[in-house]
XYZ file of C-alpha atoms in Angstrom:
392
model
C 34.556 165.088 219.761
C 32.655 168.264 218.901
C 35.356 170.357 220.616
C 38.031 168.545 218.593
C 36.196 169.342 215.365
C 35.786 172.953 216.507
C 39.520 173.286 217.226
C 40.394 171.720 213.872
C 38.178 174.187 212.018
C 40.049 177.077 213.633
C 43.579 175.648 213.196
C 46.287 177.768 211.628
C 46.101 177.414 207.796
C 49.841 178.098 207.573
C 50.584 175.083 209.800
C 48.206 172.975 207.676
C 49.993 173.967 204.434
C 53.366 173.263 206.028
C 52.311 169.736 207.026
C 51.168 169.036 203.455
C 54.503 170.263 202.117
C 56.398 168.131 204.666
C 54.483 165.021 203.593
C 55.276 165.783 199.968
C 58.976 166.259 200.740
C 59.034 163.052 202.805
C 57.487 161.073 199.952
C 60.139 162.391 197.546
C 62.890 161.433 200.006
C 61.473 157.902 200.289
C 61.312 157.513 196.505
C 64.882 158.798 196.131
C 66.164 156.473 198.890
C 64.553 153.456 197.208
C 65.968 154.337 193.788
C 69.440 154.992 195.238
C 69.495 151.594 196.968
C 67.708 149.475 194.350
C 70.851 147.830 193.052
C 71.939 146.657 196.497
C 68.438 145.446 197.432
C 67.787 143.518 194.236
C 71.218 141.937 194.129
C 70.833 140.364 197.571
C 70.556 136.584 197.218
C 68.379 136.384 200.340
C 65.366 138.044 198.656
C 65.005 135.271 196.032
C 62.014 133.163 197.004
C 61.110 135.394 199.964
C 57.518 136.422 200.580
C 56.345 139.822 199.411
C 56.014 140.911 203.063
C 59.720 140.486 203.836
C 61.091 143.827 205.036
C 64.397 145.455 204.181
C 65.990 148.580 205.636
C 66.867 151.629 203.545
C 68.772 154.708 204.812
C 66.868 157.969 204.336
C 67.776 161.573 205.102
C 65.737 163.416 207.712
C 63.600 166.443 206.848
C 65.057 169.838 207.682
C 63.286 173.139 208.151
C 63.962 175.726 205.491
C 66.361 178.383 206.809
C 68.782 181.050 205.695
C 72.427 179.931 205.825
C 75.025 182.637 206.236
C 78.527 182.405 204.849
C 79.934 181.207 201.547
C 77.576 179.042 199.528
C 78.758 175.728 198.095
C 76.116 175.477 195.409
C 73.433 177.551 193.761
C 73.814 181.352 193.673
C 77.003 182.400 195.466
C 78.180 185.736 196.794
C 81.551 186.928 198.002
C 82.552 188.729 201.185
C 84.841 191.296 199.579
C 88.136 189.417 200.017
C 88.056 187.657 196.641
C 90.548 188.388 193.879
C 90.160 188.412 190.124
C 89.847 184.811 188.839
C 88.665 183.287 192.154
C 85.622 180.971 191.983
C 82.936 182.028 194.392
C 81.161 179.286 196.302
C 83.712 176.577 195.544
C 84.871 175.958 199.106
C 84.213 172.527 200.600
C 82.173 172.269 203.728
C 84.040 171.263 206.799
C 83.214 167.842 208.121
C 82.054 166.481 204.730
C 84.416 164.107 202.911
C 87.433 165.139 204.961
C 89.838 162.683 206.497
C 90.286 162.597 210.250
C 87.951 163.958 212.897
C 85.783 166.941 211.985
C 84.032 169.506 214.107
C 80.861 169.954 212.065
C 77.444 168.416 212.637
C 76.736 165.304 210.549
C 73.735 164.678 208.310
C 70.583 163.378 209.978
C 69.826 159.865 208.672
C 67.146 157.283 209.490
C 66.523 153.670 208.508
C 63.240 153.097 206.718
C 61.691 149.624 206.835
C 59.855 148.739 203.638
C 58.463 145.501 202.243
C 59.737 143.922 199.035
C 56.239 144.316 197.584
C 56.317 148.099 198.155
C 59.757 148.288 196.558
C 58.464 146.415 193.514
C 55.620 148.939 193.216
C 58.206 151.687 192.804
C 60.248 149.535 190.442
C 57.539 148.456 188.053
C 55.758 151.781 187.732
C 57.571 152.676 184.508
C 57.921 149.190 183.017
C 55.718 147.132 180.707
C 55.847 144.226 178.282
C 56.593 146.035 175.012
C 54.440 145.836 171.878
C 51.510 144.022 173.508
C 49.214 143.491 170.527
C 45.473 143.424 171.074
C 44.762 140.404 168.912
C 41.080 139.619 168.603
C 41.478 135.946 169.350
C 43.811 136.640 172.271
C 41.662 139.083 174.206
C 39.664 137.675 177.107
C 37.633 139.169 179.915
C 39.470 139.126 183.241
C 38.146 140.202 186.609
C 39.688 143.567 187.549
C 37.689 144.628 190.626
C 34.560 144.083 192.712
C 32.120 146.651 194.082
C 28.941 146.613 196.148
C 25.726 146.766 194.177
C 22.686 146.731 196.475
C 21.500 144.020 198.906
C 20.199 140.474 198.815
C 18.703 137.974 201.276
C 21.433 135.355 200.969
C 25.200 135.445 201.098
C 28.249 134.658 203.194
C 28.798 136.070 206.691
C 31.675 138.408 205.744
C 29.261 140.220 203.410
C 26.571 140.710 206.053
C 25.206 144.282 205.833
C 24.696 144.965 209.552
C 23.029 148.366 209.233
C 20.580 147.134 206.615
C 19.868 144.025 208.730
C 19.016 146.182 211.785
C 16.754 148.373 209.628
C 14.875 145.271 208.430
C 14.379 144.164 212.024
C 13.037 147.625 213.002
C 10.640 147.586 210.051
C 9.364 144.162 211.111
C 8.948 145.347 214.717
C 6.981 148.452 213.658
C 4.712 146.314 211.479
C 4.104 144.020 214.459
C 3.143 146.977 216.690
C 0.674 148.316 214.088
C -0.955 144.913 213.877
C -1.315 144.759 217.711
C -2.878 148.244 217.798
C -5.402 147.287 215.159
C -6.388 144.332 217.359
C -6.496 146.578 220.479
C -3.755 144.526 222.131
C -0.805 145.774 224.245
C 2.087 146.930 222.076
C 4.837 146.532 224.656
C 7.293 144.028 223.250
C 10.046 143.111 225.706
C 12.106 140.832 223.522
C 12.280 140.970 219.760
C 15.205 138.898 218.397
C 16.590 138.791 214.863
C 15.174 136.183 212.547
C 16.589 134.739 209.336
C 14.331 136.945 207.220
C 15.945 140.095 208.670
C 19.389 139.272 207.340
C 20.633 141.276 204.388
C 23.910 140.778 202.511
C 25.820 143.021 200.144
C 25.392 142.080 196.503
C 28.809 142.117 194.840
C 29.130 143.124 191.224
C 32.268 141.998 189.401
C 33.922 144.430 187.020
C 35.717 142.975 184.040
C 38.201 144.382 181.559
C 39.699 143.027 178.378
C 43.287 141.823 178.547
C 45.488 140.198 175.945
C 47.045 136.788 176.396
C 50.776 136.779 177.028
C 53.242 133.909 177.290
C 56.671 134.365 178.872
C 59.431 131.838 178.135
C 62.324 132.012 180.629
C 65.470 130.270 179.329
C 68.588 129.849 181.496
C 72.015 128.379 180.830
C 72.980 126.065 183.735
C 76.098 124.543 182.148
C 79.502 124.179 183.803
C 80.763 127.592 182.628
C 77.986 129.220 184.658
C 79.646 129.282 188.088
C 77.765 130.051 191.318
C 78.097 133.830 190.911
C 76.788 133.768 187.341
C 73.921 131.431 188.243
C 72.979 133.689 191.152
C 72.858 136.694 188.804
C 70.751 134.751 186.301
C 68.328 133.658 189.036
C 68.111 137.201 190.390
C 67.260 138.470 186.911
C 64.474 135.929 186.442
C 63.186 136.422 189.996
C 62.637 140.145 189.371
C 61.154 139.404 185.944
C 58.688 136.814 187.305
C 57.560 139.166 190.099
C 57.053 141.942 187.565
C 54.941 139.738 185.288
C 52.693 138.439 188.075
C 52.259 141.861 189.619
C 51.316 143.768 186.475
C 49.511 141.159 184.359
C 46.728 138.735 185.219
C 46.414 136.651 182.073
C 50.019 135.508 181.657
C 51.453 132.004 181.255
C 55.096 131.400 182.207
C 57.267 128.492 181.026
C 60.754 127.712 182.357
C 63.554 126.118 180.310
C 66.980 125.058 181.638
C 69.750 123.809 179.348
C 73.304 122.529 179.079
C 73.955 120.658 175.803
C 70.339 119.480 176.059
C 67.304 121.388 177.281
C 64.147 120.545 179.138
C 61.125 122.379 180.477
C 61.141 122.478 184.296
C 58.861 123.804 187.012
C 59.544 127.088 188.783
C 61.182 125.541 191.849
C 63.568 123.451 189.748
C 64.373 126.478 187.620
C 65.536 128.557 190.596
C 67.320 125.760 192.509
C 68.700 123.339 189.961
C 72.512 122.984 189.751
C 74.221 121.161 186.879
C 77.454 121.081 184.913
C 78.535 120.005 181.447
C 78.948 121.640 178.068
C 76.863 124.295 176.336
C 74.668 124.162 173.278
C 72.702 127.418 173.421
C 70.582 126.306 170.476
C 69.125 123.502 172.619
C 67.514 126.025 174.988
C 66.239 128.253 172.177
C 64.849 125.255 170.254
C 63.015 124.028 173.366
C 61.452 127.486 173.679
C 60.347 127.315 170.029
C 58.875 123.863 170.655
C 56.842 125.173 173.608
C 55.616 128.145 171.555
C 54.553 125.951 168.615
C 52.816 123.470 170.912
C 51.024 125.747 173.386
C 51.324 129.417 172.421
C 50.387 130.009 168.801
C 51.667 133.520 167.938
C 48.407 134.167 166.107
C 46.635 134.053 169.468
C 49.343 134.900 172.003
C 51.771 137.719 172.691
C 55.008 135.780 173.228
C 58.110 137.044 175.045
C 61.332 135.051 175.341
C 64.056 135.972 177.866
C 67.414 134.208 177.833
C 70.338 134.509 180.293
C 73.800 132.999 179.772
C 77.465 133.884 180.170
C 77.828 133.749 176.380
C 80.157 130.744 176.232
C 78.999 128.345 173.540
C 80.526 125.351 171.770
C 81.708 126.808 168.446
C 80.020 124.125 166.320
C 76.669 125.281 167.749
C 76.982 128.985 166.889
C 75.278 128.774 163.486
C 72.392 126.735 164.923
C 72.051 129.288 167.741
C 71.856 132.234 165.322
C 69.237 130.402 163.223
C 67.111 129.600 166.317
C 67.437 133.180 167.608
C 66.197 134.551 164.274
C 63.217 132.202 164.422
C 62.421 133.393 167.970
C 62.470 136.980 166.715
C 60.001 135.987 164.007
C 57.437 134.423 166.362
C 57.928 136.590 169.474
C 56.916 140.134 170.339
C 60.295 140.385 172.055
C 63.395 138.196 172.286
C 65.712 139.552 174.990
C 69.149 138.235 175.898
C 71.141 139.152 179.023
C 74.786 138.097 179.024
C 76.154 137.857 182.579
C 79.843 138.335 183.366
C 81.008 137.580 179.787
C 84.634 136.548 179.304
C 87.071 139.052 177.813
C 89.342 136.661 175.955
C 87.029 135.652 173.088
C 83.939 136.787 171.239
C 80.813 135.639 173.040
C 77.472 134.712 171.485
C 76.126 138.226 172.203
C 78.564 139.761 169.730
C 77.647 137.189 167.076
C 73.893 137.617 167.619
C 73.978 141.432 167.477
C 76.039 141.217 164.299
C 73.669 138.785 162.542
C 70.254 139.851 163.893
C 68.871 143.266 162.926
C 65.265 142.728 164.058
C 63.897 145.587 166.194
C 62.343 143.120 168.640
C 65.754 141.714 169.605
C 67.483 143.281 172.616
C 70.838 142.167 174.026
C 72.430 143.583 177.179
C 75.600 142.820 179.121
C 75.529 142.498 182.913
C 79.082 142.501 184.236
C 78.188 143.134 187.878
C 75.179 142.328 190.032
C 74.459 146.059 190.412
C 73.768 146.212 186.670
C 70.877 143.704 186.804
C 68.219 146.364 187.253
C 69.534 148.550 184.422
C 69.528 145.548 182.103
C 65.923 144.700 182.911
C 64.863 148.340 182.506
C 66.407 148.393 179.026
C 64.284 145.395 178.036
C 60.996 146.506 179.615
C 60.963 150.283 179.412
C 57.643 151.798 178.406
C 57.227 152.805 174.808
C 57.203 156.583 174.454
C 55.501 158.594 171.730
C 57.601 158.263 168.636
C 59.333 155.023 169.683
C 61.592 153.768 172.435
C-alpha cells in the first residue's frame, strides 16, 4: 500500500490532467446523448408506471484523442491546397463514407450503448425546471425535513446506528479502569477474557435539519371522452406521468389530485387516472369545475400555491364553450398557473385552445399544442421553465 501511494505521488502530472479532461469530455457526451434521445425515451409507453431503477439504453459517441488531421477541412478554419479557383468555397467538401449511398471505404464513427436508469434521466431533465411563481405565503410555509447528520453519541439507539469505533474505545476505557483497580489492590492484572457489556455500546446521535417550504397543490385534469383515442390518451398519460415524477422528485410538501372527465367529471386515484378507459361526449367545463370544487374545499389559495394542468384534444360540445371559458378564467384567478396541453388537435375546426387564448389574457395561463409524441417534452418545458431575471 505504501509503495502504491509512493508511485501515485510520482505519477506524470500530464497524464493526470489528461484523465481529468477525458472525464469532463465523457460527462458532456453523456449529457448530450441524453438530451438528444429524450423525446424517444419519454414517449415510450413502457416507461409509464415503471420503477425509477428501470434501465434504458442510449447511444453515445466514443472519446477520441486530439490529433492533427491533414487534408481539406469540412468545418472550422479551412485552407486550400493551391488548386482552387476564384469563387470556390474552401472546406465545403463532404467526407467520404458519411451520408453517402452505397458502400463506403471510410472508417465509421465509434458508438457505444450507455445504460442509464429512468431516475438518472429525470435528474438531467428536471435540473432547469420548477413550479413557476411559488409564493412564500406565511400561512403556507411549513418546516420539512431536508437532511440528517451525525451529532455526537448516545447510549441508546438502533443497531444500524451503532458507532463501532466509539464502542471499542468505551470497552478499552473500562478495561484500563479495571486494571488500575486490581493494581491498587495488589492483585494480578492479567485479564484473559473481557467481553463487551451493554454499557459499552455507543450509538450515533442523529440531528435532523429542517428547511421552510411552501405548500403546493397540483390538480391534474384529463379528458377521457370518446374523441380521445388510444394514441391521444397515451400522450396525455405520458404528459402527466412526467409531470407527477417531476413534482415528487423536486418538492416534498406537495398534494396531488387527479380529475378525469367526459360530460361529467370525478376525482379519481392515481391508478384509475393512468389506466381508466371511457367513451362518450365532452364537456370540458365539467373537468375544470371539479378542479375548482377541489380547490375551494381543500386548497384555499390564501394558504396554498395551486397549479392546474389540463390535457385534451380540444374537441368540446359547442354549447359548453362559454361555460369552459368562464371556468378557465376562474382557475386563472385562484391558481398560480393554469396550463393547458392540447394533444393532436383536429385541423378542420377551431378547438378550445384557440378560443381560450383569444378570451384569456392572464399571464398565468399557458396553452401549448402537442401534435406528436416527440413534442411532449417541449410542451412541459414551456410550462415549467425556470423564471429568469427580468421575466420568463
